[in-house]
MMTF fields as JSON, N, C-alpha, C and O atoms, coordinates in Angstrom:
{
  "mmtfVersion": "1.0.0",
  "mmtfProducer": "UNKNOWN",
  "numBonds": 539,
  "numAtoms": 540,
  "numGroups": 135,
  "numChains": 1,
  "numModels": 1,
  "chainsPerModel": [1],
  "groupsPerChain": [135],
  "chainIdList": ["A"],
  "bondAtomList": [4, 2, 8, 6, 12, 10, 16, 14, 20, 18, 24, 22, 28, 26, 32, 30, 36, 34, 40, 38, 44, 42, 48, 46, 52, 50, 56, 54, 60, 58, 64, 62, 68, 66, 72, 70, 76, 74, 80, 78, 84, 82, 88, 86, 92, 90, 96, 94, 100, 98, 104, 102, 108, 106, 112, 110, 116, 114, 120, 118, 124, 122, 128, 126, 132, 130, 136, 134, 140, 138, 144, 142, 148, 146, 152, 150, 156, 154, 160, 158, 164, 162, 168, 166, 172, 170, 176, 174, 180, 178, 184, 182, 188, 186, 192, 190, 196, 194, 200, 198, 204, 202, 208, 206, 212, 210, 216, 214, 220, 218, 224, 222, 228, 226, 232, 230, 236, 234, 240, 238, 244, 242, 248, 246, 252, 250, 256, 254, 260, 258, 264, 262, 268, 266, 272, 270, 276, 274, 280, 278, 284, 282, 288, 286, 292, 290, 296, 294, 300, 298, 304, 302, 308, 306, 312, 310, 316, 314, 320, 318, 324, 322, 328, 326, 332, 330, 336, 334, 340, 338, 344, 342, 348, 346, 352, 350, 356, 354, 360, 358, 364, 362, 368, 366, 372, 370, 376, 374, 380, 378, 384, 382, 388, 386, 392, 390, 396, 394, 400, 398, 404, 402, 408, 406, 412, 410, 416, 414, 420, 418, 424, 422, 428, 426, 432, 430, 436, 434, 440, 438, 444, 442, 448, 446, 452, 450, 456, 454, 460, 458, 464, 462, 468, 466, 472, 470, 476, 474, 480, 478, 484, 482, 488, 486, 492, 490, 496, 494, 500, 498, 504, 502, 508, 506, 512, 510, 516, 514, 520, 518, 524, 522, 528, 526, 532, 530, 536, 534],
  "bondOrderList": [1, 1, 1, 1, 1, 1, 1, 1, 1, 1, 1, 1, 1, 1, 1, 1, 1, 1, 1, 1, 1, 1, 1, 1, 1, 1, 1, 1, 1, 1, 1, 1, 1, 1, 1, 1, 1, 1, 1, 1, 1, 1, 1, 1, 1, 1, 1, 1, 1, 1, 1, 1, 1, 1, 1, 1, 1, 1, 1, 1, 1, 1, 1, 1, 1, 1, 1, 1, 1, 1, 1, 1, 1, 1, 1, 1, 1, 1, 1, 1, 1, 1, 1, 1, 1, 1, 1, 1, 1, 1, 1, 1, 1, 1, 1, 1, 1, 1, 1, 1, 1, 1, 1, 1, 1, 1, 1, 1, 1, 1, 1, 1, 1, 1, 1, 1, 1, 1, 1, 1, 1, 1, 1, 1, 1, 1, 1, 1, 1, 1, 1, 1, 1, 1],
  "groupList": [{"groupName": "UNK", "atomNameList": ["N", "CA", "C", "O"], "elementList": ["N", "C", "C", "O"], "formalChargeList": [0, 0, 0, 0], "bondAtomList": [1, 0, 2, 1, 3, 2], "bondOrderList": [1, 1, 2], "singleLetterCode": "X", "chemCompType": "L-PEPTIDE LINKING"}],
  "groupTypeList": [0, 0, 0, 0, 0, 0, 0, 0, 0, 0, 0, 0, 0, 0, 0, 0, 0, 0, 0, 0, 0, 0, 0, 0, 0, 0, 0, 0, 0, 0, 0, 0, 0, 0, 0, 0, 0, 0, 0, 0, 0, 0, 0, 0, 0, 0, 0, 0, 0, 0, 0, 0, 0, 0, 0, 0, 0, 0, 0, 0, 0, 0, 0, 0, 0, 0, 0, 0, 0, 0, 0, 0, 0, 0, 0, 0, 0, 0, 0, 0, 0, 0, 0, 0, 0, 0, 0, 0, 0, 0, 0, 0, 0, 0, 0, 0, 0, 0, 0, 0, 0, 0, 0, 0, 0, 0, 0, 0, 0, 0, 0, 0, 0, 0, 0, 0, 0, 0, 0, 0, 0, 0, 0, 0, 0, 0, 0, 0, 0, 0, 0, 0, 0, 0, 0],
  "groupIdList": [1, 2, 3, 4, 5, 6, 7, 8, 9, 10, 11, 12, 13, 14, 15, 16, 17, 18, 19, 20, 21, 22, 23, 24, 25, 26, 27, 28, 29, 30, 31, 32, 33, 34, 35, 36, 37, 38, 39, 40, 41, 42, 43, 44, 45, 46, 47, 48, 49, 50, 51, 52, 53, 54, 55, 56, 57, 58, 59, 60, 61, 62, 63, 64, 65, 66, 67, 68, 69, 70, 71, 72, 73, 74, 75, 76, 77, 78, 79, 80, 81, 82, 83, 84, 85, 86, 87, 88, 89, 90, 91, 92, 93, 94, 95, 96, 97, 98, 99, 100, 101, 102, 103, 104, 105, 106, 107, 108, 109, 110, 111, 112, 113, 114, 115, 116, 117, 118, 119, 120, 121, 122, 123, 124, 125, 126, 127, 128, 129, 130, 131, 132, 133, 134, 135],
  "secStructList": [7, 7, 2, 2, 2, 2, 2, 2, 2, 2, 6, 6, 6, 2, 2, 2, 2, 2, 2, 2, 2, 2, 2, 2, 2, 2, 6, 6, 7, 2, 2, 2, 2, 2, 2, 2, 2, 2, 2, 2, 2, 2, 2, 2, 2, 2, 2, 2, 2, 2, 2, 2, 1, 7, 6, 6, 1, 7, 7, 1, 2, 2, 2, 2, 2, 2, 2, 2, 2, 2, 2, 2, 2, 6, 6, 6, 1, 1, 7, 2, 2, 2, 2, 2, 2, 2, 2, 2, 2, 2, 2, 2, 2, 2, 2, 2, 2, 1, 1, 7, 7, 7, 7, 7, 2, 2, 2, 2, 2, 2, 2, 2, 2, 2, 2, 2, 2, 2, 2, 2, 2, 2, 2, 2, 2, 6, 6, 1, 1, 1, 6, 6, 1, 7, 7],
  "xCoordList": [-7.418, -6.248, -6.546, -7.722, -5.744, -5.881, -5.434, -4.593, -6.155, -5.62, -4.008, -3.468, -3.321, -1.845, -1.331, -0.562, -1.683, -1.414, -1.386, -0.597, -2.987, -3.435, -2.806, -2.813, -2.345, -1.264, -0.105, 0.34, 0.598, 1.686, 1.842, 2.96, 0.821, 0.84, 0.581, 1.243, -0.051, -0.443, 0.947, 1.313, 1.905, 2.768, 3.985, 4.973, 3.92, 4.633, 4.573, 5.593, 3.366, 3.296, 3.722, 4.364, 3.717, 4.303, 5.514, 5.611, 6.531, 7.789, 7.988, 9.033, 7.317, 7.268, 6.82, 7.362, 5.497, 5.268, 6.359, 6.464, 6.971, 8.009, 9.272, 10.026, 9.65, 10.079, 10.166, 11.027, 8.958, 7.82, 7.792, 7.913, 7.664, 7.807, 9.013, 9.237, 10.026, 11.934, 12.02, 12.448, 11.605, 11.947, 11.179, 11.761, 9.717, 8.671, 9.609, 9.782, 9.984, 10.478, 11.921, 12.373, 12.454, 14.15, 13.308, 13.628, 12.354, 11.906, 11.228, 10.821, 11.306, 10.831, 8.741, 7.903, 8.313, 6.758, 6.667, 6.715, 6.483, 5.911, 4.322, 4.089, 3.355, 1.723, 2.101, 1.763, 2.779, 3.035, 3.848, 3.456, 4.757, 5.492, 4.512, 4.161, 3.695, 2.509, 1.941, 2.08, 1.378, 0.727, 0.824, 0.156, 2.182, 2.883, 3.153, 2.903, 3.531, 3.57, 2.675, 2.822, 1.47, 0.05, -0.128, -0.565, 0.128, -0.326, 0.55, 0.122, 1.429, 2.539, 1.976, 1.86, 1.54, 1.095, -0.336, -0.629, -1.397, -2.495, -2.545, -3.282, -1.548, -1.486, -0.48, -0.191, -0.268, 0.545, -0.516, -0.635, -1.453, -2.767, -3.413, -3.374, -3.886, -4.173, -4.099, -5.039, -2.679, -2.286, -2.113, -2.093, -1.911, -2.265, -4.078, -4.612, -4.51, -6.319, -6.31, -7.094, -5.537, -6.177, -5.459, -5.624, -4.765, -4.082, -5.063, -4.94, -6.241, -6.775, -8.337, -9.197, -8.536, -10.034, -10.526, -10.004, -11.091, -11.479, -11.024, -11.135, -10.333, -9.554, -10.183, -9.521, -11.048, -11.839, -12.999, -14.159, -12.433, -13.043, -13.541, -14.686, -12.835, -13.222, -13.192, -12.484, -14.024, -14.067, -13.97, -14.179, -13.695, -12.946, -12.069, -11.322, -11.756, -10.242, -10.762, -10.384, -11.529, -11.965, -12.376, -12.133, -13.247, -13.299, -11.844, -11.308, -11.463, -10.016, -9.087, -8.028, -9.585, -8.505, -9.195, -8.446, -10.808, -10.789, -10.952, -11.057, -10.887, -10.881, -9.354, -9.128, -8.166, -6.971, -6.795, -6.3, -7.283, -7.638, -7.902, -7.012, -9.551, -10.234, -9.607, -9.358, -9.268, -8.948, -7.177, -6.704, -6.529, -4.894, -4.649, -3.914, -4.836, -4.276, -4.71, -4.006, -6.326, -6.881, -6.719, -6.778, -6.505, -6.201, -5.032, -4.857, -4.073, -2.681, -1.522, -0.334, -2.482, -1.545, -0.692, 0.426, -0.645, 0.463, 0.242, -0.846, 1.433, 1.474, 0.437, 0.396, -0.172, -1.247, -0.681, -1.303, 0.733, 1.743, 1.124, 0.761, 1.006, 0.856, -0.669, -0.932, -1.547, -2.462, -3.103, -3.91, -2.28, -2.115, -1.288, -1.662, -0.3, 0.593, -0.046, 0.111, -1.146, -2.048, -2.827, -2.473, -4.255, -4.651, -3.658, -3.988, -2.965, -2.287, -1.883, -1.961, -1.456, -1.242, -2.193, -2.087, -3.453, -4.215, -5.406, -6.257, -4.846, -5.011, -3.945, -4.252, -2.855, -1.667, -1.906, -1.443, -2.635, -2.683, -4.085, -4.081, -5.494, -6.276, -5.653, -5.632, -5.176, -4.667, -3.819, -3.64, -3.006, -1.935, -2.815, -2.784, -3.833, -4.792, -5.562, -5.71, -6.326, -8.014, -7.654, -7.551, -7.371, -7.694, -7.029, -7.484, -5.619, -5.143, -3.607, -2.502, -3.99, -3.364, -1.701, -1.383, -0.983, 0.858, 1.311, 1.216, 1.755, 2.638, 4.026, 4.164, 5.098, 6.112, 7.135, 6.992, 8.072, 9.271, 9.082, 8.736, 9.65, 9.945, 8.548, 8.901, 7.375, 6.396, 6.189, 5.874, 6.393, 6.307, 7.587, 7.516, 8.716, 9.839, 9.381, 9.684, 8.742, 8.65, 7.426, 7.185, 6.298, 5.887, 6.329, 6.14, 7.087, 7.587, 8.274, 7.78, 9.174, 10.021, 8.788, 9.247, 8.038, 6.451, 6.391, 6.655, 6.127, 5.977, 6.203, 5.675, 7.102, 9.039, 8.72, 9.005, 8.414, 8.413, 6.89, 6.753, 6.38, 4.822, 5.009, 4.685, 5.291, 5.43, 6.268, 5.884, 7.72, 8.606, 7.577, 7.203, 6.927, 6.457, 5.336, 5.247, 4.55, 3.84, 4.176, 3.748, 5.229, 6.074, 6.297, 5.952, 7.496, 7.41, 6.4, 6.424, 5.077, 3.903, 3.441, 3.058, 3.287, 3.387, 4.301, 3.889, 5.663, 6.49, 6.642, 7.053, 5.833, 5.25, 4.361, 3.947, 3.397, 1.973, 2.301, 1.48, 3.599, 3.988, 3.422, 4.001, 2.582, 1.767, 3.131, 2.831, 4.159, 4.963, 6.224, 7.313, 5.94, 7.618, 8.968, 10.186, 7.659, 8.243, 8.263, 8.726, 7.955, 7.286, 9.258, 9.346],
  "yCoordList": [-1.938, -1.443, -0.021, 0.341, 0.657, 2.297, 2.554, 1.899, 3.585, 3.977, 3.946, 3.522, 4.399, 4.39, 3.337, 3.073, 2.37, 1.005, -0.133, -1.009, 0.38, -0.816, 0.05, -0.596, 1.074, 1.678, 1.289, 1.223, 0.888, 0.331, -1.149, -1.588, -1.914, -2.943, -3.267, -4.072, -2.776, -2.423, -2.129, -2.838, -1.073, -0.305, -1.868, -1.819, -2.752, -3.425, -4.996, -5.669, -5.326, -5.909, -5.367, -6.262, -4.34, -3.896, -4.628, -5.148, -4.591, -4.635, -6.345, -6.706, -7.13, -8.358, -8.773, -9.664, -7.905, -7.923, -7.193, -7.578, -6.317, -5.89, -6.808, -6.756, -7.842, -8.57, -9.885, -10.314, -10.247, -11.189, -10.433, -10.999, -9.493, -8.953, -9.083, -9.513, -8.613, -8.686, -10.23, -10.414, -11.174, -12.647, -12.859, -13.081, -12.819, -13.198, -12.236, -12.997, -11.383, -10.495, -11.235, -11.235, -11.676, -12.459, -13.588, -14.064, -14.195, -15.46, -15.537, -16.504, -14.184, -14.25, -14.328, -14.443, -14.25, -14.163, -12.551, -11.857, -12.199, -10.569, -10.743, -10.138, -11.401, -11.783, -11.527, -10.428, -12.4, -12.355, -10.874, -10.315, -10.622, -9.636, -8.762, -8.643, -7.852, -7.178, -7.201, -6.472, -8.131, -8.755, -8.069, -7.222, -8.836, -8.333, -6.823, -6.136, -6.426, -4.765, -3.87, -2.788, -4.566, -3.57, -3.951, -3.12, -5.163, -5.541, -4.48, -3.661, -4.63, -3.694, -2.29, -1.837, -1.443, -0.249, -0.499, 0.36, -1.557, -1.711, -1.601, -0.838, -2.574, -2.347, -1.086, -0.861, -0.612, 0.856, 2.026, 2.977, 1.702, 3.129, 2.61, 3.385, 1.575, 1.338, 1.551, 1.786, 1.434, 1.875, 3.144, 3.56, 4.13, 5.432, 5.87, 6.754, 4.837, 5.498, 5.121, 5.76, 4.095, 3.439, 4.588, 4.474, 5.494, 6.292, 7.646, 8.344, 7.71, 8.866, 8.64, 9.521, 7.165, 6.666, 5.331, 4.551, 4.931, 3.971, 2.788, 2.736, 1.472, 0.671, -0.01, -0.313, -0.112, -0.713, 0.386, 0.105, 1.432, 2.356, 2.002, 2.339, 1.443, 1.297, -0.49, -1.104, -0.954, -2.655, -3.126, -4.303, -2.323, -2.735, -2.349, -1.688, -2.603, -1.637, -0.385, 0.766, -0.695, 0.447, 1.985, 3.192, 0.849, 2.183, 2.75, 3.852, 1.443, 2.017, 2.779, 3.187, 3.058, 3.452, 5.175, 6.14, 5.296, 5.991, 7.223, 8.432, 6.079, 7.072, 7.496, 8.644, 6.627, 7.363, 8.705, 9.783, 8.346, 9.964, 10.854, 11.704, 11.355, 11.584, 12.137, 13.34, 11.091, 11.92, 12.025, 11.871, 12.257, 12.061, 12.616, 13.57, 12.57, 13.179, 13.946, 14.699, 14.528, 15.819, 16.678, 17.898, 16.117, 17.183, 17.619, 18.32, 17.155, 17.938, 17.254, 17.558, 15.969, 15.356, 14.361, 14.437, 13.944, 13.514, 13.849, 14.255, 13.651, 13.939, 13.384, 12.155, 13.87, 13.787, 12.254, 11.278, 12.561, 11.229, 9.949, 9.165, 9.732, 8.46, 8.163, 6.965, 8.857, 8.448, 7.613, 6.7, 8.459, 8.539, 6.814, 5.901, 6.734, 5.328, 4.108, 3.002, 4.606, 3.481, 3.262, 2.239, 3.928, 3.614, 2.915, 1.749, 3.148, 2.324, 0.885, -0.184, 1.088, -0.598, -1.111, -2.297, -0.667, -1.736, -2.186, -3.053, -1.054, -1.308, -2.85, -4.003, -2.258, -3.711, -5.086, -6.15, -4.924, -5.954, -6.776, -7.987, -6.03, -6.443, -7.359, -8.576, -6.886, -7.258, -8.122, -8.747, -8.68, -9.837, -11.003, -12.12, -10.319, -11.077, -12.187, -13.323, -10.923, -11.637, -11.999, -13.207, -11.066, -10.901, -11.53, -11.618, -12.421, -13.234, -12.181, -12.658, -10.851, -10.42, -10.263, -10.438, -10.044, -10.35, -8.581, -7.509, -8.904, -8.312, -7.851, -8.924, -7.043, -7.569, -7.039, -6.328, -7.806, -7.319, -5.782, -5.487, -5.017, -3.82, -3.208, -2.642, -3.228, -2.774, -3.071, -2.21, -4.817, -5.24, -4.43, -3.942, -4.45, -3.665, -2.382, -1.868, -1.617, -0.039, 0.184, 1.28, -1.398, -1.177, -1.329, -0.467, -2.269, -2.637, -0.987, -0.424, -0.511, 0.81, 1.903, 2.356, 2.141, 2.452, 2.014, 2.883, 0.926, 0.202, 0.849, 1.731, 0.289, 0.771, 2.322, 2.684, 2.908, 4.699, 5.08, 5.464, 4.896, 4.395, 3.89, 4.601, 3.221, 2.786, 3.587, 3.758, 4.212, 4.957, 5.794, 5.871, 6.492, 7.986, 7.824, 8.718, 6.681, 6.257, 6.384, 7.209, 5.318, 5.11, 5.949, 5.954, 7.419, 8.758, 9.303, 9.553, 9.674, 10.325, 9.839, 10.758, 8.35, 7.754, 8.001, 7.975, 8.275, 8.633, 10.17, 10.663, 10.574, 12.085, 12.05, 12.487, 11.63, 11.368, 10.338, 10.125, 9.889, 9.417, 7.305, 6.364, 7.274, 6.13, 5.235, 4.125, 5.239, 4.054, 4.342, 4.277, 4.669, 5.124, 3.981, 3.991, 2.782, 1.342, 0.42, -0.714, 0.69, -0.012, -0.535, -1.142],
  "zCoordList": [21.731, 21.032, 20.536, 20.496, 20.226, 20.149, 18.544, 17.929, 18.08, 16.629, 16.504, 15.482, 17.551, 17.223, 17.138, 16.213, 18.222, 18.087, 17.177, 16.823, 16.87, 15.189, 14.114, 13.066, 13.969, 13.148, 12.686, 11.539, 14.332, 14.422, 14.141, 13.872, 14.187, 14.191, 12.333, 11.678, 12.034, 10.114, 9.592, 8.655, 10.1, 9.078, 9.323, 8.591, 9.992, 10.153, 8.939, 8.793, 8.258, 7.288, 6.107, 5.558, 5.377, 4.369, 3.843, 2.731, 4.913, 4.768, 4.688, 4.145, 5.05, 4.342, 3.062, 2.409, 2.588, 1.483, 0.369, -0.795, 0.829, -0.35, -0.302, -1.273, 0.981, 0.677, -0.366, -1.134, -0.02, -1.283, -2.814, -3.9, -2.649, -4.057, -4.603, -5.735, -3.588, -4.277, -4.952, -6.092, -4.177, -4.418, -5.56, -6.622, -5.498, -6.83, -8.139, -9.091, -8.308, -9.284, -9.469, -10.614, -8.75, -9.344, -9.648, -10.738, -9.097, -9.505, -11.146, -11.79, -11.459, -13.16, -12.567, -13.462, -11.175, -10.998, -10.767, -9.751, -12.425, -12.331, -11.783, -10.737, -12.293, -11.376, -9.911, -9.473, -9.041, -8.225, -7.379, -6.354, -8.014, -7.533, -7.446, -6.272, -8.442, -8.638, -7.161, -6.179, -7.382, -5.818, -4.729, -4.136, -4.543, -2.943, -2.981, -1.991, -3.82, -4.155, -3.793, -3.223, -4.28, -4.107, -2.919, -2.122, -2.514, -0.85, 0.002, 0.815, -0.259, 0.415, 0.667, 1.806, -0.733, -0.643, -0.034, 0.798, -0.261, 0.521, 1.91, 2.535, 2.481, 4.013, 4.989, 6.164, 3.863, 4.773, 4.633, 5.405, 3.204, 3.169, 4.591, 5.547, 4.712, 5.892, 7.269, 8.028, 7.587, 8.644, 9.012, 10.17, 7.447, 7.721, 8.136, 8.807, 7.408, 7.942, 9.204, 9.906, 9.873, 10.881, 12.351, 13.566, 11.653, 12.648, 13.173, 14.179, 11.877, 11.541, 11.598, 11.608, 11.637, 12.059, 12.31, 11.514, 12.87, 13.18, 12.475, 11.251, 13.392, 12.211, 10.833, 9.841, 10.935, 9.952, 9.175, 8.874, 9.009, 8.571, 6.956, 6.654, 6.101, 4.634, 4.874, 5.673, 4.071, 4.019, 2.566, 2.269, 1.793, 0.597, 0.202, 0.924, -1.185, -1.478, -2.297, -2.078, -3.114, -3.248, -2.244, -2.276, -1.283, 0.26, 0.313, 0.199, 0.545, 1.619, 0.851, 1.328, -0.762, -1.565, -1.82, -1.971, -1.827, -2.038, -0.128, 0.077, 0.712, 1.969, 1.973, 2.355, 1.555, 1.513, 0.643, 0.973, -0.405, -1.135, -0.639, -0.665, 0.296, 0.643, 1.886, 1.955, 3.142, 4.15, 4.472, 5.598, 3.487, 3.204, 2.083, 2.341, 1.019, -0.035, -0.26, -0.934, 0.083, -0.505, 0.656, 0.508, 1.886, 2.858, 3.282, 4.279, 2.423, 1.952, 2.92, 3.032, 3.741, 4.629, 3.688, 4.199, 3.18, 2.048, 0.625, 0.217, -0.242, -1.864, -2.859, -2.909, -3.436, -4.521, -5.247, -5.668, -5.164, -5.927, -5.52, -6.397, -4.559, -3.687, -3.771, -3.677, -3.901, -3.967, -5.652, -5.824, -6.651, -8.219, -8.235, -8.971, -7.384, -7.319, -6.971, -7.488, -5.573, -5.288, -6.162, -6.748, -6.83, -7.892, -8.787, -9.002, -9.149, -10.425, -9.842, -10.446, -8.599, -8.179, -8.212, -8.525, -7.969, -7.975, -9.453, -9.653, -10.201, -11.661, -12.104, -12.41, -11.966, -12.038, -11.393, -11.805, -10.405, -9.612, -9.893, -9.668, -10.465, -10.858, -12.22, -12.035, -13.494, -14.633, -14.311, -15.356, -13.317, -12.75, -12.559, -13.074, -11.449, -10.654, -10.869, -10.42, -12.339, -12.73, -13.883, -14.092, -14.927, -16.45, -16.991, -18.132, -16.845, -17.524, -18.27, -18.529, -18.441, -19.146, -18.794, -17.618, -19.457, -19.252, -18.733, -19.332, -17.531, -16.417, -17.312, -17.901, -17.801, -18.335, -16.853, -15.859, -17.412, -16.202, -15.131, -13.987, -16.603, -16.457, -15.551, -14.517, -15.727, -15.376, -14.153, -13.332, -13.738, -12.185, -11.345, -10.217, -12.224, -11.209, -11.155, -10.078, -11.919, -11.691, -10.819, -10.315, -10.58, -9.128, -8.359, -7.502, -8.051, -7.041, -6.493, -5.516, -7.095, -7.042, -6.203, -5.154, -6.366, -6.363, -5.099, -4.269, -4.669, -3.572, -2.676, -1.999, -2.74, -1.686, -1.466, -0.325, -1.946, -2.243, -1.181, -0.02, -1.778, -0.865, 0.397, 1.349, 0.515, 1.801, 2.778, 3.935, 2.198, 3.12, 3.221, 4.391, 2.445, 2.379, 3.662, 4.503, 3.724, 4.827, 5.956, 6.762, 6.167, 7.119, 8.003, 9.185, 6.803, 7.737, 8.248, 9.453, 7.337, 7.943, 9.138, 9.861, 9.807, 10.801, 11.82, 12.98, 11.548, 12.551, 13.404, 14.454, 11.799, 12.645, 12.602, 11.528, 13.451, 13.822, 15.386, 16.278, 15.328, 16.42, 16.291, 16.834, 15.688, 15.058, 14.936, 15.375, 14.629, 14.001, 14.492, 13.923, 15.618, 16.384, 16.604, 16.423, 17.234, 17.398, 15.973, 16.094, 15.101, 13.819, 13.01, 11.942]
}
């Protein structure tokens, strides 16, 4: 399979996970919504590295969060924003996750919003990179 390919095939989970998030968030599951949110923005940073290096280039999230920085946000191929958004999801998503601590509404919807934003912004960079033409 080819970087463009496992690209295409990556930018295509997102969009179920922000589905999962819409439902967990009417369902009153902010933990959950969190979740699918950061998953959402997790697997589209992804599919952007995987366009730009080897698919399995980072094996954690931390890697994979700070190679999106690194070879995407500091090299001016996308907005400083998005990289500032991922960190924070996965600040949110740790505190949903592990720590017990309370998610409130407002905070899971303004990731989710986040999400959604992240992900288009992906999405496009993929479509001009040619990576997510079919996606």
């Amino acid at each position: 399979m080819t970087q463009s390919q496992h690209a295409t095939q990556l930018i295509q989970k997102p969009s179920r996970a922000l589905a999962s998030a819409r439902l967990l968030l009417e369902a009153a599951d902010t933990d959950g919504a969190c979740n699918r949110a950061y998953y959402a923005m997790f697997d589209a940073a992804r599919a952007a590295l995987a366009s730009e290096t080897s698919p399995e280039a980072a094996r954690t999230h931390n890697g994979l969060i700070a190679a999106f920085g690194l070879r995407l946000v500091k090299t001016g191929r996308l907005p400083k924003e998005l990289g500032r958004m991922l960190n924070r999801a996965e600040e949110v998503r740790l505190l949903a996750d592990y720590t017990g601590g309370v998610v409130e509404r407002q905070d899971a919807s303004e990731l989710l919003s986040q999400a959604e934003t992240f992900v288009g912004a992906v999405r496009g960079y993929l479509e001009g990179t040619g990576a997510a033409r079919d996606a």
